[in-house]
Short mmCIF file of C-alpha atoms in Angstrom, two decimals:
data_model
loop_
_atom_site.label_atom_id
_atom_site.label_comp_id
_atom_site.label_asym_id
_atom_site.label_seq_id
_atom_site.Cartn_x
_atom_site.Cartn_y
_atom_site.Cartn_z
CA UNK R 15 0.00 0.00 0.00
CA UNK R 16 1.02 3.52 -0.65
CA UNK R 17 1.78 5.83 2.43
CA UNK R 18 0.51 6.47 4.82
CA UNK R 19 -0.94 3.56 6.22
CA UNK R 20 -3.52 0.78 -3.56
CA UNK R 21 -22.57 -7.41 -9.96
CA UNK R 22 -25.07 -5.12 -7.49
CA UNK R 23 -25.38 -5.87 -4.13
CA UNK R 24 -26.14 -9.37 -5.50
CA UNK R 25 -22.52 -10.07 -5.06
CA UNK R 26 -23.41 -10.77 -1.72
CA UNK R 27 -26.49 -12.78 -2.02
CA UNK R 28 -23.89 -14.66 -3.99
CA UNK R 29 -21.46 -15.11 -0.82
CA UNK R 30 -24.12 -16.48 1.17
CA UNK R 31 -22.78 -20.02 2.54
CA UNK R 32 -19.14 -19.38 2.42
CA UNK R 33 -17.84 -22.84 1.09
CA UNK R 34 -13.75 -22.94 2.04
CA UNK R 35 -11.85 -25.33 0.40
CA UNK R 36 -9.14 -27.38 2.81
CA UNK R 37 -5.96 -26.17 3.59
CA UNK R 38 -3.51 -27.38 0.87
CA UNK R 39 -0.45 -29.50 2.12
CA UNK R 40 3.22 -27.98 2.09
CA UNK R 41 5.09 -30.06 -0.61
CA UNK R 42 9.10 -30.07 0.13
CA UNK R 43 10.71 -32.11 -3.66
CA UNK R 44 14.21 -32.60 -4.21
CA UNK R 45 14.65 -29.17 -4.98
CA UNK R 46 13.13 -28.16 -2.07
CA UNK R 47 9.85 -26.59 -1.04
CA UNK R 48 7.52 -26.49 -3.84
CA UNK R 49 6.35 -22.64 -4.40
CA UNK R 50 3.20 -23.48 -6.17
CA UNK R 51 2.25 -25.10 -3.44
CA UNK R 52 3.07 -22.96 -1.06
CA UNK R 53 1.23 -20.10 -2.86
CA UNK R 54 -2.10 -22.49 -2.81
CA UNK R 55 -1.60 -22.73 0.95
CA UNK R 56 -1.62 -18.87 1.08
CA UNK R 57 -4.79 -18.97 -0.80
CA UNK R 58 -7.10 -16.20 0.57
CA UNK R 59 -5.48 -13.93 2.92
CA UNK R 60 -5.19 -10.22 4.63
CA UNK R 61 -2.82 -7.65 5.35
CA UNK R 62 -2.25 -6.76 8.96
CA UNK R 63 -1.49 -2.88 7.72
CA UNK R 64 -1.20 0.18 9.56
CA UNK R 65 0.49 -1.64 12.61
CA UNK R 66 4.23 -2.27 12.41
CA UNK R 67 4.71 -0.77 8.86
CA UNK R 68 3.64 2.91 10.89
CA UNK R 69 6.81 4.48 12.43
CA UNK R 70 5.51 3.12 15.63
CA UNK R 71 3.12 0.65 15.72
CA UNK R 72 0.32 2.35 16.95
CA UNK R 73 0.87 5.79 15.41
CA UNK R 74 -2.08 4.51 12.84
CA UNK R 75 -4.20 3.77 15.23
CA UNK R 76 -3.75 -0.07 14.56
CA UNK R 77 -1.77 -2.08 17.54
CA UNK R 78 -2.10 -5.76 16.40
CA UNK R 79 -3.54 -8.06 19.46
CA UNK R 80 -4.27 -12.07 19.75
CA UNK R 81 -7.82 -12.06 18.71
CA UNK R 82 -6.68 -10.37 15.59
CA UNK R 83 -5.48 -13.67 14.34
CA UNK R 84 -8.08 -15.56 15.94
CA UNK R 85 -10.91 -13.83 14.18
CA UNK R 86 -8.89 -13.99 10.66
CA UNK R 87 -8.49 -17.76 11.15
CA UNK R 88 -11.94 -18.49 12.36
CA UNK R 89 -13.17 -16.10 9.33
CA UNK R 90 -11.81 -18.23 6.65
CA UNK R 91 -8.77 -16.87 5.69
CA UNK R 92 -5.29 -19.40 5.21
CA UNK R 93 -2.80 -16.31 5.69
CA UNK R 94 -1.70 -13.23 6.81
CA UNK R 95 0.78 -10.95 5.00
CA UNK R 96 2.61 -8.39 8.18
CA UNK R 97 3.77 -5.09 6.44
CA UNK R 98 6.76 -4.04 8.54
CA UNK R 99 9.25 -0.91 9.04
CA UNK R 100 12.45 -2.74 9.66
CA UNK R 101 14.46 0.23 8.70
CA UNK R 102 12.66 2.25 11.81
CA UNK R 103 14.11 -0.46 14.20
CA UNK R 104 17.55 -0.72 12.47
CA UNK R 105 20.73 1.57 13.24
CA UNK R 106 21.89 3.24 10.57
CA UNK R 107 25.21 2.88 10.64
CA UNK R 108 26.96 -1.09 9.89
CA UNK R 109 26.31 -3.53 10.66
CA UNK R 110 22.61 -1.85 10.65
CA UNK R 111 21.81 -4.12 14.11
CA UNK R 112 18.20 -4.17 14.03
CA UNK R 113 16.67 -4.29 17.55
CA UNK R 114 16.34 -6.81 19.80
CA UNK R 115 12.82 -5.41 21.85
CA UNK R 116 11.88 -5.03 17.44
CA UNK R 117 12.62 -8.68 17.53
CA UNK R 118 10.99 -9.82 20.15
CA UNK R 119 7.48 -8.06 18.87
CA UNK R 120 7.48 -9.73 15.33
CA UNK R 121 8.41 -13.05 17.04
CA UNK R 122 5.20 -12.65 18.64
CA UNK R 123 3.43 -11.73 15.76
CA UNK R 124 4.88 -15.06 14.27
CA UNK R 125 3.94 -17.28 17.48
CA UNK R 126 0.30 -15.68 17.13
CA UNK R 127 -0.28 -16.31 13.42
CA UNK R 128 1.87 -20.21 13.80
CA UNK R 129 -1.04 -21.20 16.90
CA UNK R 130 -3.65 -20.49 15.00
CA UNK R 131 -2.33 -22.65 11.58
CA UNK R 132 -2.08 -19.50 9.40
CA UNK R 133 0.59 -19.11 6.71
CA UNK R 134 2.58 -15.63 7.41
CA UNK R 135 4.47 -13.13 5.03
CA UNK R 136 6.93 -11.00 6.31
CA UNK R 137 8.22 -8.18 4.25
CA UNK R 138 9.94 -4.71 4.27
CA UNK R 139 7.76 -2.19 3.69
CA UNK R 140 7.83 1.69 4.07
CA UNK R 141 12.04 1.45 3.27
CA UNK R 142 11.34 5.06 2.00
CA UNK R 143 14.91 5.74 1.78
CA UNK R 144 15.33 3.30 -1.33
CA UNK R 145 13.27 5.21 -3.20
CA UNK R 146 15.14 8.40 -2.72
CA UNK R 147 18.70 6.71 -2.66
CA UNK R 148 18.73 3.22 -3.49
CA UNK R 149 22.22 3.28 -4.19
CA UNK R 150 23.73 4.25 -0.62
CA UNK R 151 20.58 2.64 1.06
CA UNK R 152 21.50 -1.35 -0.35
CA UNK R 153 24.04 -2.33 1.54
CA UNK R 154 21.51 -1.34 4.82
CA UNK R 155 18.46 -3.52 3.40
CA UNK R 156 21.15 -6.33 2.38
CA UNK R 157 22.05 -6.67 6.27
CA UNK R 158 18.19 -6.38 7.04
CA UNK R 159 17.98 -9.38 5.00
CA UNK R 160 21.03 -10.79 6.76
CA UNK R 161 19.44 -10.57 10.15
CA UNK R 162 15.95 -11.13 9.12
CA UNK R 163 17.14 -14.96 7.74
CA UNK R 164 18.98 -15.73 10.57
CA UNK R 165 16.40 -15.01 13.22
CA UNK R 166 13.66 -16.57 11.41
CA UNK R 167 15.72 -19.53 9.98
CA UNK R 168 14.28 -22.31 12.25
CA UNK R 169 10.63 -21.26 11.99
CA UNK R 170 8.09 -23.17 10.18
CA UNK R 171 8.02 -23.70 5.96
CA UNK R 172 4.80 -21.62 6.75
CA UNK R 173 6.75 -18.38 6.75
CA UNK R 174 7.94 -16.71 3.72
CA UNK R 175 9.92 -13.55 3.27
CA UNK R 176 8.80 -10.96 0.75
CA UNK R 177 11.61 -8.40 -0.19
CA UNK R 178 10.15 -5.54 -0.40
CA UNK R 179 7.00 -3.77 -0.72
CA UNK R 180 6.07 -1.75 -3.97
CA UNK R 181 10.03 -0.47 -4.97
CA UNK R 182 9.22 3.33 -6.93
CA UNK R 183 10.92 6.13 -7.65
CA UNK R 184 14.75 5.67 -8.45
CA UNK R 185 14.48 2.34 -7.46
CA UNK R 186 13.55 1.59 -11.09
CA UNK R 187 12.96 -1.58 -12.75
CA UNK R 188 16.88 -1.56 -13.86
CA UNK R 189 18.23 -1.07 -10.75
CA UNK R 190 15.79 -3.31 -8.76
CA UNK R 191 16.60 -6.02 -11.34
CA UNK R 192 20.08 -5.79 -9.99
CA UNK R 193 19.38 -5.75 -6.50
CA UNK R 194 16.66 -8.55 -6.29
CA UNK R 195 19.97 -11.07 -6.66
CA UNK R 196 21.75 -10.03 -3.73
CA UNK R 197 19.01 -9.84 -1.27
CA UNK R 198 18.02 -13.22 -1.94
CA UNK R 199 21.96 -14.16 -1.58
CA UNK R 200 21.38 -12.35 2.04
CA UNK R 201 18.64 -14.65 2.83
CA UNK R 202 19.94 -17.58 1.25
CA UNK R 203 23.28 -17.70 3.20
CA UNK R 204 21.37 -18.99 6.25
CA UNK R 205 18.00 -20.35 5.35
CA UNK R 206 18.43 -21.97 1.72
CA UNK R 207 14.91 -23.24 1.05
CA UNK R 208 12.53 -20.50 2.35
CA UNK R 209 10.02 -19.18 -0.20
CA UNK R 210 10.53 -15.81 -1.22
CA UNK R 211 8.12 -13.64 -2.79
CA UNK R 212 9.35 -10.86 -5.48
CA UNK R 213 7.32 -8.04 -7.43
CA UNK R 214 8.35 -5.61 -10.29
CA UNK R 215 9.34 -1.68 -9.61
CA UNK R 216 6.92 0.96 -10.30
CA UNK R 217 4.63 0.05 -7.12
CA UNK R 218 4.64 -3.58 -7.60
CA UNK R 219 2.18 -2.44 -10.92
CA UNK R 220 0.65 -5.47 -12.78
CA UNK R 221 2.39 -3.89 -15.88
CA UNK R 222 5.60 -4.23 -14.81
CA UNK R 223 5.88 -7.56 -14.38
CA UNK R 224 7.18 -8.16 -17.84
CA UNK R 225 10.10 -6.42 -16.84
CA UNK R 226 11.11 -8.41 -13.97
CA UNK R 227 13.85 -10.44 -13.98
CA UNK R 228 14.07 -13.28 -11.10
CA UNK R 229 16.90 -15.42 -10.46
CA UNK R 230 16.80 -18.63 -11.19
CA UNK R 231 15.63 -20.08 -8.04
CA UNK R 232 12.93 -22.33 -7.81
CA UNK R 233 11.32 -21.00 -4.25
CA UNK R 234 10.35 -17.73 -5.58
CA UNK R 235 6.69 -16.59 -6.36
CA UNK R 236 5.64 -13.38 -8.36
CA UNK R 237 3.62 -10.42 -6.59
CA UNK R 238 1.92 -7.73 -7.65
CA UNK R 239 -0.74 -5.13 -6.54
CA UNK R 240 -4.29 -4.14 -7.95
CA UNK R 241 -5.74 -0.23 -7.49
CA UNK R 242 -7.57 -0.18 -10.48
CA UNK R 243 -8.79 2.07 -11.48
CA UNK R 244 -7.12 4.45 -8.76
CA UNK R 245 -9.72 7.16 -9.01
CA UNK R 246 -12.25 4.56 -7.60
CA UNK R 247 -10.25 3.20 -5.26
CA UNK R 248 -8.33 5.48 -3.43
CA UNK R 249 -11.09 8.55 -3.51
CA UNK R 250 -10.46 10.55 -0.54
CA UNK R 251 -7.44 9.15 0.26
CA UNK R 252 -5.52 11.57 2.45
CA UNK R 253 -2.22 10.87 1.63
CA UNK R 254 -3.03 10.97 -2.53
CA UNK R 255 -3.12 14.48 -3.76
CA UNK R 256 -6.05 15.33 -5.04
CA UNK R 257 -8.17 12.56 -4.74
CA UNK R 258 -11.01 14.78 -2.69
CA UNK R 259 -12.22 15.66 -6.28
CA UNK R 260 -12.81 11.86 -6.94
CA UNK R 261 -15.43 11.48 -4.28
CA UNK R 262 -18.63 10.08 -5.43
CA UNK R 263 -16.97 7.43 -8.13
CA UNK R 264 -18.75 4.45 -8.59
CA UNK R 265 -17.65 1.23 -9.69
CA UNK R 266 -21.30 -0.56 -11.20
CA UNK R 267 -19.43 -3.40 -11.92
CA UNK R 268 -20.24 -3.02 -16.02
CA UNK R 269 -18.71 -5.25 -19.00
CA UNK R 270 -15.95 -2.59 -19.72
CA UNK R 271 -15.20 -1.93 -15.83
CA UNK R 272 -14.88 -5.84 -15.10
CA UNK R 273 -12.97 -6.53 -18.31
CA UNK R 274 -10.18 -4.04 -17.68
CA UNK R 275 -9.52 -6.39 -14.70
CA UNK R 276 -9.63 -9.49 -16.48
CA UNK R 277 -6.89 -8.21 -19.23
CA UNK R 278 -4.79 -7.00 -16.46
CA UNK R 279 -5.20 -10.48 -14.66
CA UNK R 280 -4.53 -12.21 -17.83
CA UNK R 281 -1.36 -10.40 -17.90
CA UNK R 282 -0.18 -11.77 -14.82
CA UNK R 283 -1.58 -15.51 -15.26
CA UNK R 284 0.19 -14.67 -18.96
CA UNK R 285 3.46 -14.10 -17.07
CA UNK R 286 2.98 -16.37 -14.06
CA UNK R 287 2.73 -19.68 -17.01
CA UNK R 288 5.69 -18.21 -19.22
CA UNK R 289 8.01 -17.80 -16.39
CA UNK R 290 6.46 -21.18 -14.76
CA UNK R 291 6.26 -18.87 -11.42
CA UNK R 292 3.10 -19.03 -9.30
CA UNK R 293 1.76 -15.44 -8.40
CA UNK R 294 0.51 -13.81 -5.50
CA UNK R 295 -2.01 -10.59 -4.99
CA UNK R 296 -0.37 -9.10 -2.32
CA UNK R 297 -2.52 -6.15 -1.95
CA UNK R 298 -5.87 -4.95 -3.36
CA UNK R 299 -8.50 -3.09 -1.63
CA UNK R 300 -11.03 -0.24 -1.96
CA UNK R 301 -10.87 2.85 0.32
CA UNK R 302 -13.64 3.24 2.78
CA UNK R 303 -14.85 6.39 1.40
CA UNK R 304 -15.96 5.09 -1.75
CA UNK R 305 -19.74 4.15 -1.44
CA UNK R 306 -19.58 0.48 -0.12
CA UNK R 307 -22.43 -1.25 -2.74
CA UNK R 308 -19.36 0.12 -4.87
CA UNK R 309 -16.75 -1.06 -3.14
CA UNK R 310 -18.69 -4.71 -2.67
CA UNK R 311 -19.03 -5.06 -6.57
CA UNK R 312 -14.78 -4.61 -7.08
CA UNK R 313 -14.00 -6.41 -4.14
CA UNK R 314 -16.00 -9.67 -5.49
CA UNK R 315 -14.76 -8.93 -8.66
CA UNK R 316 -11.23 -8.95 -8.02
CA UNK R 317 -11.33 -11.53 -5.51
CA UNK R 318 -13.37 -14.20 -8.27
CA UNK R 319 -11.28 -13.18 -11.12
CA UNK R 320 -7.75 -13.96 -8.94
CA UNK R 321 -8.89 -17.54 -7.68
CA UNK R 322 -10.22 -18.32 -10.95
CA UNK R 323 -6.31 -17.95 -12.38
CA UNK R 324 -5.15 -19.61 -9.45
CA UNK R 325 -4.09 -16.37 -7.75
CA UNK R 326 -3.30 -16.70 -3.94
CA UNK R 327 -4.86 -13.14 -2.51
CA UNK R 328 -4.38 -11.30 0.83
CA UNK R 329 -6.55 -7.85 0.82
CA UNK R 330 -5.36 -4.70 2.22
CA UNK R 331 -6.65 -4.09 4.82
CA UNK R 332 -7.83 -5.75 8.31
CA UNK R 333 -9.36 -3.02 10.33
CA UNK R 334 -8.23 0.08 8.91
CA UNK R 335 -8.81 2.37 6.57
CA UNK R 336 -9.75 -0.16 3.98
CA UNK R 337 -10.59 -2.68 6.44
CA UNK R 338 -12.72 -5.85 6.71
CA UNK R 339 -13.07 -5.45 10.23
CA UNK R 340 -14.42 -2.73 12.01
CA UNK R 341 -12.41 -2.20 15.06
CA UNK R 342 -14.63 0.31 17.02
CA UNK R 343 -17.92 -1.65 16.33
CA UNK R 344 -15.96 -4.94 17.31
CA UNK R 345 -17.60 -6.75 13.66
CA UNK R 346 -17.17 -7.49 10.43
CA UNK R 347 -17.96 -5.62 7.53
CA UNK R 348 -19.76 -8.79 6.46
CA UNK R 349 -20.20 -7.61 3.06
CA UNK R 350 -16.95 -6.85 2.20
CA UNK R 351 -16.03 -10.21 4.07
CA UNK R 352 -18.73 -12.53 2.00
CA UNK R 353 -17.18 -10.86 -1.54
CA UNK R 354 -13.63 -11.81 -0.43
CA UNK R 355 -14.13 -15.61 0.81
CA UNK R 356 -16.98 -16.29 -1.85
CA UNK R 357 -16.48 -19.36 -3.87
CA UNK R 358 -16.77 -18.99 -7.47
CA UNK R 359 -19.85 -20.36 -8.89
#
């Protein structure tokens, strides 16, 4: 997601008598852990945003807690992606030690999600700095990497590392290409079979996946993220310049609206078979100030169009500003819930 944390009503009628397939083994071949299978196991998930990707968790008004994961697990969902700030909880200077008490919090985090049998992404997200400077900044994310591996070497084929969150700005496809090699090297010095998740620059943009270029490794899967179209979904949006004039847009769900997803999932799936890599939504979501019959239609839409390529899915958010949850009323948005864990018919 950027900072600061990207059918009528009928949809729902649809959802009625959520049907939730079982939880798909964790295959380890000769070559090691299969990632198609481990993207199956991720199948429909959510991000736990605006909690320890915030500068402290907290400052956004999210602080994660136990029946967080309880209520995602008994919902439905198989996973959990955790956006996180290493680079808050890091010195800045080598070795770049990242924090013990840091530690200790996304241990937790890993101990809640493990209880409760849910598969669990950790990335880097909100590295701002490689944006600006990606040069002088690599060598610090490298020995995030470093550190990251080790701690978490031991844990459960569950976990997966994803390298970073949307790279943008001068951190351009080019020079991400580059760097995607040596952060893997970082992780793969201590924990050799982990699966490791990888999208293209420009905001982890569906279109950009044709320019990505992934080492050949065979425990990596393919990520991107789906906005579209950005008026819709981020109307409102605080931290998007002028997106108070987009207020009111609808999304009705027509032939042209629902086909511009489809050609930009057949992209992907297009990708995902040539490259023989299995792919992951990381993000997608609609912004709570878009209308919600609105937000209902894209939601269902996205979320049937991704499983039907085989897509493993984690919406952004929980119980934020996009969330599923509403954390003051205590509920779910059911809703928004039934279009995300509806089976396609």
């Amino acid at each position: 997601m950027r900072p600061t944390a990207r059918i009528g009503i009928a949809a729902v009628a649809l959802a009625a008598g959520l049907s939730l397939p079982p939880l798909a083994p964790l295959d380890a071949g000769a070559n090691g852990m299969d990632a198609a299978a481990y993207c199956r196991r991720l199948g429909r998930g959510v991000n736990l945003g605006n909690a320890l990707e915030a500068p402290r968790e907290g400052e956004w008004g999210v602080t994660l807690q136990p029946e967080f994961f309880e209520l995602i697990q008994r919902a439905g969902f198989q996973s959990v992606r955790v956006p996180i700030r290493w680079s808050a909880h890091a010195a800045a200077q080598p070795p770049y030690a990242i924090r013990e008490e840091f530690f200790r919090r996304v241990d937790w985090v890993l101990d809640q999600a493990l209880a409760r049998n849910l598969a669990v992404v950790l990335n880097v997200h909100h590295y701002e700095e490689m944006a600006r400077e990606p040069e002088s900044h690599a060598p610090r994310l490298i020995a995030l990497w470093r550190q990251i591996a080790e701690r978490y070497r031991n844990r459960p084929a569950l976990v997966a590392f994803e390298l970073l969150n949307e790279p943008n700005g001068d951190l351009t496809d080019e020079r991400w290409n580059r760097l995607v090699p040596e952060l893997l090297a970082a992780v793969r010095r201590s924990d050799p079979e982990r699966i490791v998740i990888v999208g293209p620059a420009n905001w982890n943009h569906v279109t950009h996946l044709e320019r990505l270029r992934l080492p050949d490794d065979p425990r990596l899967i393919a990520t991107f993220h789906y906005y579209e179209p950005f008026r819709f979904t981020h109307q409102g949006a605080e931290w998007v310049s002028g997106s108070q004039a987009w207020l009111g847009t609808r999304w009705e769900g027509t032939e042209a609206e629902v086909g511009a997803i489809r050609r930009h999932f057949d992209l992907a799936a297009d990708w995902g078979r040539t490259h023989r890599r299995p792919i992951y939504l990381g993000e997608f979501g609609a912004y709570s100030k878009a209308e919600m019959p609105s937000r209902v239609r894209w939601t269902a839409t996205v979320a049937r169009e991704a499983a039907r390529r085989g897509f493993a899915t984690a919406y952004w958010e929980f119980c934020s500003g996009f969330g599923v949850y509403d954390l003051q009323a205590k509920a779910w948005r059911e809703p928004l819930l039934q279009a995300l864990l509806a089976r396609d018919r």
